[in-house]
PDB file of C-alpha atoms and ligand atoms in Angstrom:
ATOM      1  CA  MET A   1      64.849  -4.683  22.166  1.00  0.00           C
ATOM      2  CA  THR A   2      68.613  -4.974  22.095  1.00  0.00           C
ATOM      3  CA  VAL A   3      71.039  -2.398  20.737  1.00  0.00           C
ATOM      4  CA  HIS A   4      71.220  -4.483  17.586  1.00  0.00           C
ATOM      5  CA  ASP A   5      67.649  -4.036  16.436  1.00  0.00           C
ATOM      6  CA  ARG A   6      67.020  -0.361  17.027  1.00  0.00           C
ATOM      7  CA  PRO A   7      64.963   1.166  14.179  1.00  0.00           C
ATOM      8  CA  HIS A   8      67.795   3.485  13.134  1.00  0.00           C
ATOM      9  CA  ASP A   9      70.439   0.751  12.952  1.00  0.00           C
ATOM     10  CA  ARG A  10      70.284   0.589   9.151  1.00  0.00           C
ATOM     11  CA  ASP A  11      70.896   4.340   8.826  1.00  0.00           C
ATOM     12  CA  ALA A  12      73.710   4.170  11.351  1.00  0.00           C
ATOM     13  CA  GLU A  13      75.290   1.257   9.494  1.00  0.00           C
ATOM     14  CA  ARG A  14      75.208   3.209   6.237  1.00  0.00           C
ATOM     15  CA  SER A  15      76.694   6.263   7.955  1.00  0.00           C
ATOM     16  CA  ARG A  16      79.455   4.121   9.440  1.00  0.00           C
ATOM     17  CA  ALA A  17      80.283   2.600   6.054  1.00  0.00           C
ATOM     18  CA  ALA A  18      80.509   6.111   4.551  1.00  0.00           C
ATOM     19  CA  MET A  19      82.718   7.186   7.463  1.00  0.00           C
ATOM     20  CA  VAL A  20      85.061   4.238   6.853  1.00  0.00           C
ATOM     21  CA  ASP A  21      85.286   5.102   3.121  1.00  0.00           C
ATOM     22  CA  GLU A  22      86.209   8.659   4.086  1.00  0.00           C
ATOM     23  CA  LEU A  23      88.845   7.427   6.566  1.00  0.00           C
ATOM     24  CA  ARG A  24      90.400   5.274   3.819  1.00  0.00           C
ATOM     25  CA  ARG A  25      90.363   8.235   1.449  1.00  0.00           C
ATOM     26  CA  ARG A  26      92.168  10.259   4.093  1.00  0.00           C
ATOM     27  CA  GLY A  27      94.948   7.701   4.439  1.00  0.00           C
ATOM     28  CA  ILE A  28      93.908   5.313   7.221  1.00  0.00           C
ATOM     29  CA  ASP A  29      94.915   1.865   5.949  1.00  0.00           C
ATOM     30  CA  ASP A  30      95.030  -0.294   9.097  1.00  0.00           C
ATOM     31  CA  GLU A  31      92.322  -2.894   8.391  1.00  0.00           C
ATOM     32  CA  ARG A  32      91.885  -3.849  12.035  1.00  0.00           C
ATOM     33  CA  VAL A  33      91.224  -0.214  12.940  1.00  0.00           C
ATOM     34  CA  LEU A  34      88.898   0.290   9.962  1.00  0.00           C
ATOM     35  CA  GLY A  35      86.990  -2.845  11.007  1.00  0.00           C
ATOM     36  CA  ALA A  36      86.657  -1.458  14.521  1.00  0.00           C
ATOM     37  CA  MET A  37      85.437   1.904  13.205  1.00  0.00           C
ATOM     38  CA  ALA A  38      82.852   0.032  11.105  1.00  0.00           C
ATOM     39  CA  ALA A  39      81.675  -1.886  14.172  1.00  0.00           C
ATOM     40  CA  VAL A  40      81.346   0.641  17.013  1.00  0.00           C
ATOM     41  CA  PRO A  41      77.981   2.489  17.090  1.00  0.00           C
ATOM     42  CA  ARG A  42      79.295   6.053  17.474  1.00  0.00           C
ATOM     43  CA  GLU A  43      75.747   7.449  17.712  1.00  0.00           C
ATOM     44  CA  LEU A  44      75.394   5.854  21.177  1.00  0.00           C
ATOM     45  CA  PHE A  45      78.368   7.871  22.481  1.00  0.00           C
ATOM     46  CA  VAL A  46      77.032  11.339  21.615  1.00  0.00           C
ATOM     47  CA  ASP A  47      74.110  13.369  22.933  1.00  0.00           C
ATOM     48  CA  PRO A  48      70.902  11.706  21.613  1.00  0.00           C
ATOM     49  CA  ASP A  49      69.858  15.074  20.117  1.00  0.00           C
ATOM     50  CA  LEU A  50      73.020  15.054  18.004  1.00  0.00           C
ATOM     51  CA  ALA A  51      72.881  11.378  16.982  1.00  0.00           C
ATOM     52  CA  ASP A  52      72.116  12.332  13.360  1.00  0.00           C
ATOM     53  CA  GLU A  53      75.466  14.121  13.170  1.00  0.00           C
ATOM     54  CA  ALA A  54      77.433  11.441  14.990  1.00  0.00           C
ATOM     55  CA  TYR A  55      79.344  10.352  11.883  1.00  0.00           C
ATOM     56  CA  ALA A  56      80.411  13.810  10.699  1.00  0.00           C
ATOM     57  CA  ASP A  57      84.173  14.276  11.018  1.00  0.00           C
ATOM     58  CA  ALA A  58      83.776  16.896  13.700  1.00  0.00           C
ATOM     59  CA  PRO A  59      84.381  17.052  17.439  1.00  0.00           C
ATOM     60  CA  MET A  60      81.132  17.251  19.457  1.00  0.00           C
ATOM     61  CA  ALA A  61      80.357  18.381  23.004  1.00  0.00           C
ATOM     62  CA  ILE A  62      79.814  15.544  25.509  1.00  0.00           C
ATOM     63  CA  GLY A  63      79.283  17.595  28.699  1.00  0.00           C
ATOM     64  CA  SER A  64      81.629  18.806  31.474  1.00  0.00           C
ATOM     65  CA  GLY A  65      83.256  21.091  28.874  1.00  0.00           C
ATOM     66  CA  GLN A  66      84.715  18.079  27.031  1.00  0.00           C
ATOM     67  CA  THR A  67      84.455  16.773  23.465  1.00  0.00           C
ATOM     68  CA  ILE A  68      84.377  13.407  21.710  1.00  0.00           C
ATOM     69  CA  SER A  69      87.323  13.193  19.292  1.00  0.00           C
ATOM     70  CA  THR A  70      86.687  13.133  15.545  1.00  0.00           C
ATOM     71  CA  PRO A  71      86.526   9.730  13.838  1.00  0.00           C
ATOM     72  CA  TRP A  72      89.737  10.513  11.954  1.00  0.00           C
ATOM     73  CA  ILE A  73      91.792  11.283  15.048  1.00  0.00           C
ATOM     74  CA  VAL A  74      90.447   8.204  16.869  1.00  0.00           C
ATOM     75  CA  ALA A  75      91.347   5.983  13.895  1.00  0.00           C
ATOM     76  CA  PHE A  76      94.719   7.652  13.312  1.00  0.00           C
ATOM     77  CA  SER A  77      95.723   7.351  16.991  1.00  0.00           C
ATOM     78  CA  ALA A  78      94.635   3.710  17.178  1.00  0.00           C
ATOM     79  CA  ALA A  79      96.593   2.875  14.018  1.00  0.00           C
ATOM     80  CA  ALA A  80      99.667   4.751  15.316  1.00  0.00           C
ATOM     81  CA  LEU A  81      99.768   2.363  18.311  1.00  0.00           C
ATOM     82  CA  SER A  82     100.576  -0.603  15.956  1.00  0.00           C
ATOM     83  CA  LEU A  83      99.059  -2.914  18.547  1.00  0.00           C
ATOM     84  CA  PRO A  84     100.092  -6.567  18.829  1.00  0.00           C
ATOM     85  CA  ASP A  85      97.336  -9.188  19.123  1.00  0.00           C
ATOM     86  CA  ARG A  86      95.586  -9.179  22.500  1.00  0.00           C
ATOM     87  CA  ALA A  87      97.313  -5.917  23.424  1.00  0.00           C
ATOM     88  CA  ARG A  88      97.010  -4.371  26.856  1.00  0.00           C
ATOM     89  CA  VAL A  89      96.068  -0.737  26.357  1.00  0.00           C
ATOM     90  CA  LEU A  90      95.686   2.269  28.647  1.00  0.00           C
ATOM     91  CA  GLU A  91      93.615   5.221  27.462  1.00  0.00           C
ATOM     92  CA  VAL A  92      93.940   8.527  29.331  1.00  0.00           C
ATOM     93  CA  GLY A  93      90.777  10.629  28.909  1.00  0.00           C
ATOM     94  CA  THR A  94      87.715   8.377  28.606  1.00  0.00           C
ATOM     95  CA  GLY A  95      85.342  11.201  27.687  1.00  0.00           C
ATOM     96  CA  SER A  96      82.379   9.534  25.989  1.00  0.00           C
ATOM     97  CA  GLY A  97      84.017   6.093  25.971  1.00  0.00           C
ATOM     98  CA  TYR A  98      84.046   5.980  22.150  1.00  0.00           C
ATOM     99  CA  GLY A  99      87.829   5.795  21.763  1.00  0.00           C
ATOM    100  CA  ALA A 100      87.983   3.008  24.353  1.00  0.00           C
ATOM    101  CA  ALA A 101      85.300   1.056  22.455  1.00  0.00           C
ATOM    102  CA  VAL A 102      87.273   1.378  19.211  1.00  0.00           C
ATOM    103  CA  LEU A 103      90.416   0.044  20.916  1.00  0.00           C
ATOM    104  CA  ALA A 104      88.411  -2.847  22.390  1.00  0.00           C
ATOM    105  CA  ALA A 105      86.982  -3.568  18.935  1.00  0.00           C
ATOM    106  CA  CYS A 106      90.598  -3.778  17.718  1.00  0.00           C
ATOM    107  CA  GLY A 107      90.938  -6.749  20.074  1.00  0.00           C
ATOM    108  CA  ALA A 108      92.737  -4.936  22.884  1.00  0.00           C
ATOM    109  CA  SER A 109      92.126  -5.321  26.588  1.00  0.00           C
ATOM    110  CA  VAL A 110      91.407  -1.726  27.583  1.00  0.00           C
ATOM    111  CA  LEU A 111      91.690   0.250  30.790  1.00  0.00           C
ATOM    112  CA  THR A 112      90.550   3.859  30.453  1.00  0.00           C
ATOM    113  CA  VAL A 113      90.936   6.637  33.038  1.00  0.00           C
ATOM    114  CA  GLU A 114      88.813   9.801  33.247  1.00  0.00           C
ATOM    115  CA  ARG A 115      89.193  12.653  35.759  1.00  0.00           C
ATOM    116  CA  HIS A 116      85.520  13.746  35.633  1.00  0.00           C
ATOM    117  CA  PRO A 117      83.444  11.227  37.651  1.00  0.00           C
ATOM    118  CA  GLU A 118      80.199  12.081  35.827  1.00  0.00           C
ATOM    119  CA  LEU A 119      81.806  11.406  32.424  1.00  0.00           C
ATOM    120  CA  ALA A 120      83.352   8.170  33.695  1.00  0.00           C
ATOM    121  CA  GLU A 121      79.956   6.999  34.994  1.00  0.00           C
ATOM    122  CA  ARG A 122      78.181   7.835  31.749  1.00  0.00           C
ATOM    123  CA  ALA A 123      80.928   6.180  29.656  1.00  0.00           C
ATOM    124  CA  ARG A 124      80.588   3.035  31.810  1.00  0.00           C
ATOM    125  CA  ARG A 125      76.864   2.837  31.002  1.00  0.00           C
ATOM    126  CA  THR A 126      77.344   3.600  27.300  1.00  0.00           C
ATOM    127  CA  LEU A 127      80.091   1.000  26.940  1.00  0.00           C
ATOM    128  CA  ASP A 128      77.829  -1.589  28.587  1.00  0.00           C
ATOM    129  CA  ASP A 129      74.911  -0.654  26.288  1.00  0.00           C
ATOM    130  CA  ALA A 130      77.124  -0.760  23.199  1.00  0.00           C
ATOM    131  CA  GLY A 131      78.420  -4.238  24.031  1.00  0.00           C
ATOM    132  CA  TYR A 132      81.852  -3.209  25.342  1.00  0.00           C
ATOM    133  CA  GLY A 133      81.343  -4.203  28.959  1.00  0.00           C
ATOM    134  CA  ASP A 134      84.880  -5.640  29.082  1.00  0.00           C
ATOM    135  CA  VAL A 135      86.443  -2.179  28.973  1.00  0.00           C
ATOM    136  CA  ARG A 136      87.560  -1.129  32.445  1.00  0.00           C
ATOM    137  CA  VAL A 137      86.706   2.496  33.311  1.00  0.00           C
ATOM    138  CA  ARG A 138      88.429   4.206  36.224  1.00  0.00           C
ATOM    139  CA  THR A 139      88.000   7.678  37.704  1.00  0.00           C
ATOM    140  CA  GLY A 140      91.226   9.506  38.523  1.00  0.00           C
ATOM    141  CA  ASP A 141      94.217  11.410  37.230  1.00  0.00           C
ATOM    142  CA  GLY A 142      95.345   9.535  34.151  1.00  0.00           C
ATOM    143  CA  MET A 143      98.620  11.486  34.062  1.00  0.00           C
ATOM    144  CA  ALA A 144      99.767   9.110  36.792  1.00  0.00           C
ATOM    145  CA  GLY A 145      98.835   6.171  34.553  1.00  0.00           C
ATOM    146  CA  ALA A 146      97.879   2.908  36.224  1.00  0.00           C
ATOM    147  CA  PRO A 147     101.107   1.596  37.793  1.00  0.00           C
ATOM    148  CA  LEU A 148      99.506  -1.545  39.240  1.00  0.00           C
ATOM    149  CA  ASP A 149      98.175  -2.570  35.813  1.00  0.00           C
ATOM    150  CA  ALA A 150     101.365  -1.733  33.879  1.00  0.00           C
ATOM    151  CA  PRO A 151     103.130  -2.541  31.620  1.00  0.00           C
ATOM    152  CA  PHE A 152     101.031  -1.570  28.592  1.00  0.00           C
ATOM    153  CA  ASP A 153     101.617  -2.391  24.921  1.00  0.00           C
ATOM    154  CA  GLY A 154      99.911   0.851  24.021  1.00  0.00           C
ATOM    155  CA  ILE A 155      99.029   4.051  25.852  1.00  0.00           C
ATOM    156  CA  VAL A 156      96.892   6.665  24.140  1.00  0.00           C
ATOM    157  CA  VAL A 157      96.276  10.084  25.616  1.00  0.00           C
ATOM    158  CA  THR A 158      93.224  11.939  24.305  1.00  0.00           C
ATOM    159  CA  ALA A 159      93.873  15.358  25.883  1.00  0.00           C
ATOM    160  CA  MET A 160      96.731  17.789  25.178  1.00  0.00           C
ATOM    161  CA  ALA A 161      99.779  17.305  27.414  1.00  0.00           C
ATOM    162  CA  GLN A 162     101.284  20.705  28.162  1.00  0.00           C
ATOM    163  CA  HIS A 163     104.814  20.955  26.743  1.00  0.00           C
ATOM    164  CA  GLN A 164     106.007  17.468  27.714  1.00  0.00           C
ATOM    165  CA  LEU A 165     105.008  13.809  27.852  1.00  0.00           C
ATOM    166  CA  PRO A 166     103.823  12.652  31.297  1.00  0.00           C
ATOM    167  CA  ALA A 167     106.857  10.772  32.668  1.00  0.00           C
ATOM    168  CA  ALA A 168     104.742   8.185  34.511  1.00  0.00           C
ATOM    169  CA  LEU A 169     103.191   7.064  31.232  1.00  0.00           C
ATOM    170  CA  ILE A 170     106.578   6.484  29.580  1.00  0.00           C
ATOM    171  CA  GLU A 171     107.612   4.380  32.583  1.00  0.00           C
ATOM    172  CA  GLN A 172     104.505   2.191  32.223  1.00  0.00           C
ATOM    173  CA  LEU A 173     105.219   1.128  28.633  1.00  0.00           C
ATOM    174  CA  ALA A 174     106.223  -2.461  27.889  1.00  0.00           C
ATOM    175  CA  PRO A 175     109.660  -2.735  26.207  1.00  0.00           C
ATOM    176  CA  ASP A 176     108.072  -2.563  22.728  1.00  0.00           C
ATOM    177  CA  GLY A 177     105.197  -0.395  23.944  1.00  0.00           C
ATOM    178  CA  VAL A 178     103.999   2.708  22.114  1.00  0.00           C
ATOM    179  CA  LEU A 179     102.700   5.953  23.624  1.00  0.00           C
ATOM    180  CA  VAL A 180     100.594   8.224  21.415  1.00  0.00           C
ATOM    181  CA  CYS A 181      99.933  11.644  22.918  1.00  0.00           C
ATOM    182  CA  PRO A 182      99.140  15.173  21.808  1.00  0.00           C
ATOM    183  CA  ILE A 183     101.657  17.723  23.134  1.00  0.00           C
ATOM    184  CA  GLY A 184     101.236  21.453  22.922  1.00  0.00           C
ATOM    185  CA  ASP A 185     100.485  24.731  24.540  1.00  0.00           C
ATOM    186  CA  GLY A 186      96.821  25.123  25.559  1.00  0.00           C
ATOM    187  CA  GLY A 187      94.653  23.343  22.990  1.00  0.00           C
ATOM    188  CA  ASP A 188      96.948  23.470  19.931  1.00  0.00           C
ATOM    189  CA  GLY A 189      99.848  21.155  19.298  1.00  0.00           C
ATOM    190  CA  GLU A 190     101.119  18.011  17.666  1.00  0.00           C
ATOM    191  CA  LEU A 191     100.294  14.342  18.049  1.00  0.00           C
ATOM    192  CA  VAL A 192     103.520  12.508  18.886  1.00  0.00           C
ATOM    193  CA  ARG A 193     104.506   8.848  19.091  1.00  0.00           C
ATOM    194  CA  HIS A 194     107.025   7.674  21.681  1.00  0.00           C
ATOM    195  CA  ARG A 195     108.601   4.196  21.503  1.00  0.00           C
ATOM    196  CA  HIS A 196     111.993   2.695  22.303  1.00  0.00           C
ATOM    197  CA  GLY A 197     112.934   5.944  24.049  1.00  0.00           C
ATOM    198  CA  GLU A 198     112.385   8.136  21.005  1.00  0.00           C
ATOM    199  CA  THR A 199     109.664  10.655  20.227  1.00  0.00           C
ATOM    200  CA  GLU A 200     108.501  11.579  16.716  1.00  0.00           C
ATOM    201  CA  GLY A 201     105.923  14.142  15.631  1.00  0.00           C
ATOM    202  CA  LEU A 202     103.022  12.758  13.561  1.00  0.00           C
ATOM    203  CA  VAL A 203     100.455  15.429  12.768  1.00  0.00           C
ATOM    204  CA  PRO A 204      99.230  18.844  14.009  1.00  0.00           C
ATOM    205  CA  VAL A 205      96.141  18.511  16.238  1.00  0.00           C
ATOM    206  CA  ARG A 206      93.741  20.340  18.564  1.00  0.00           C
ATOM    207  CA  PHE A 207      92.614  18.722  21.819  1.00  0.00           C
ATOM    208  CA  VAL A 208      91.194  19.835  25.155  1.00  0.00           C
ATOM    209  CA  PRO A 209      94.051  20.229  27.659  1.00  0.00           C
ATOM    210  CA  LEU A 210      95.254  17.382  29.849  1.00  0.00           C
ATOM    211  CA  VAL A 211      94.652  18.625  33.390  1.00  0.00           C
ATOM    212  CA  PRO A 212      96.494  17.172  36.384  1.00  0.00           C
ATOM    213  CA  GLY A 213      94.727  16.163  39.581  1.00  0.00           C
ATOM    214  CA  ALA A 214      91.062  15.776  40.484  1.00  0.00           C
ATOM    215  CA  PRO A 215      88.308  17.953  38.986  1.00  0.00           C
ATOM    216  CA  PRO A 216      86.522  20.577  41.130  1.00  0.00           C
ATOM    217  CA  SER A 217      83.929  18.730  43.206  1.00  0.00           C
ATOM    218  CA  ARG A 218      80.294  18.811  42.090  1.00  0.00           C
ATOM    219  CA  THR A 219      78.110  21.375  43.869  1.00  0.00           C
TER     220      THR A 219
HETATM  221  N1  SAH B   1      88.609   9.603  24.102  1.00  0.00           N
HETATM  222  C1  SAH B   1      87.494  10.494  24.328  1.00  0.00           C
HETATM  223  C2  SAH B   1      87.873  11.936  24.083  1.00  0.00           C
HETATM  224  C3  SAH B   1      87.733  12.658  25.336  1.00  0.00           C
HETATM  225  S1  SAH B   1      88.235  14.341  25.388  1.00  0.00           S
HETATM  226  C4  SAH B   1      86.290  10.078  23.498  1.00  0.00           C
HETATM  227  O1  SAH B   1      86.446   9.198  22.639  1.00  0.00           O
HETATM  228  O2  SAH B   1      85.199  10.602  23.733  1.00  0.00           O
HETATM  229  C5  SAH B   1      89.507  14.220  26.615  1.00  0.00           C
HETATM  230  C6  SAH B   1      89.108  13.753  27.987  1.00  0.00           C
HETATM  231  O3  SAH B   1      90.294  13.762  28.784  1.00  0.00           O
HETATM  232  C7  SAH B   1      88.093  14.634  28.708  1.00  0.00           C
HETATM  233  O4  SAH B   1      86.990  13.857  29.060  1.00  0.00           O
HETATM  234  C8  SAH B   1      88.861  15.123  29.940  1.00  0.00           C
HETATM  235  O5  SAH B   1      88.047  15.245  31.094  1.00  0.00           O
HETATM  236  C9  SAH B   1      89.905  14.020  30.112  1.00  0.00           C
HETATM  237  N2  SAH B   1      91.079  14.387  30.884  1.00  0.00           N
HETATM  238  C10 SAH B   1      91.779  15.549  30.906  1.00  0.00           C
HETATM  239  N3  SAH B   1      92.820  15.465  31.765  1.00  0.00           N
HETATM  240  C11 SAH B   1      92.776  14.216  32.302  1.00  0.00           C
HETATM  241  C12 SAH B   1      93.581  13.518  33.270  1.00  0.00           C
HETATM  242  N4  SAH B   1      94.647  14.066  33.866  1.00  0.00           N
HETATM  243  N5  SAH B   1      93.247  12.247  33.575  1.00  0.00           N
HETATM  244  C13 SAH B   1      92.165  11.651  33.001  1.00  0.00           C
HETATM  245  N6  SAH B   1      91.381  12.255  32.107  1.00  0.00           N
HETATM  246  C14 SAH B   1      91.675  13.524  31.756  1.00  0.00           C
END
């Protein structure tokens, strides 16, 4: 049995269609992003016990104290990148891998970096199972970006930068590249967009904090 003929596929497809209607109602109008949201099986990226709730517009725990972002914030951030065709994208904070899959479904070539090795390993498997094996998953401190793979047309950060944008990420943008990143104090702040040397605030948001360096080692 492949992922495409699971018994609950029909239900999931209906839930995804309802989610896309809700995203439209809430102002997402980028058709490429909406198409990606309609395509990626979000239920595969959450705890199997919570699969029934996968399409609710709520953050959900994914282990290691982290959360999968809500559908709205994933769609809004992807749309805010205004990606060119065949964009090269860096995601900081792989988490479940869902956001990376959505970017890949938008046609981007995606590199995603996660500081928790166990999350990175699980995301790798989920992305493979969901048909997004092309996404590259790396374990490390995403605040340093990926200098050897730069420049990027889009960089999206999915954890809250504390007070300022990580300088390394700005340096790794292509000339017309766009960085979308939450900035704040602790978990509360604002999603901002940085391009052509200027930063604008987009919307108030809550995210888990962006943490520099390696995680505490597993015991
Ligand atoms: N995009 C994810 C959301 C993940 S939540 C999804 O769709 O599921 C944010 C993630 O950022 C967490 O997994 C957290 O471990 C990770 N993170 C925090 N600081 C980081 C850093 N410096 N480098 C890489 N990942 C980081």
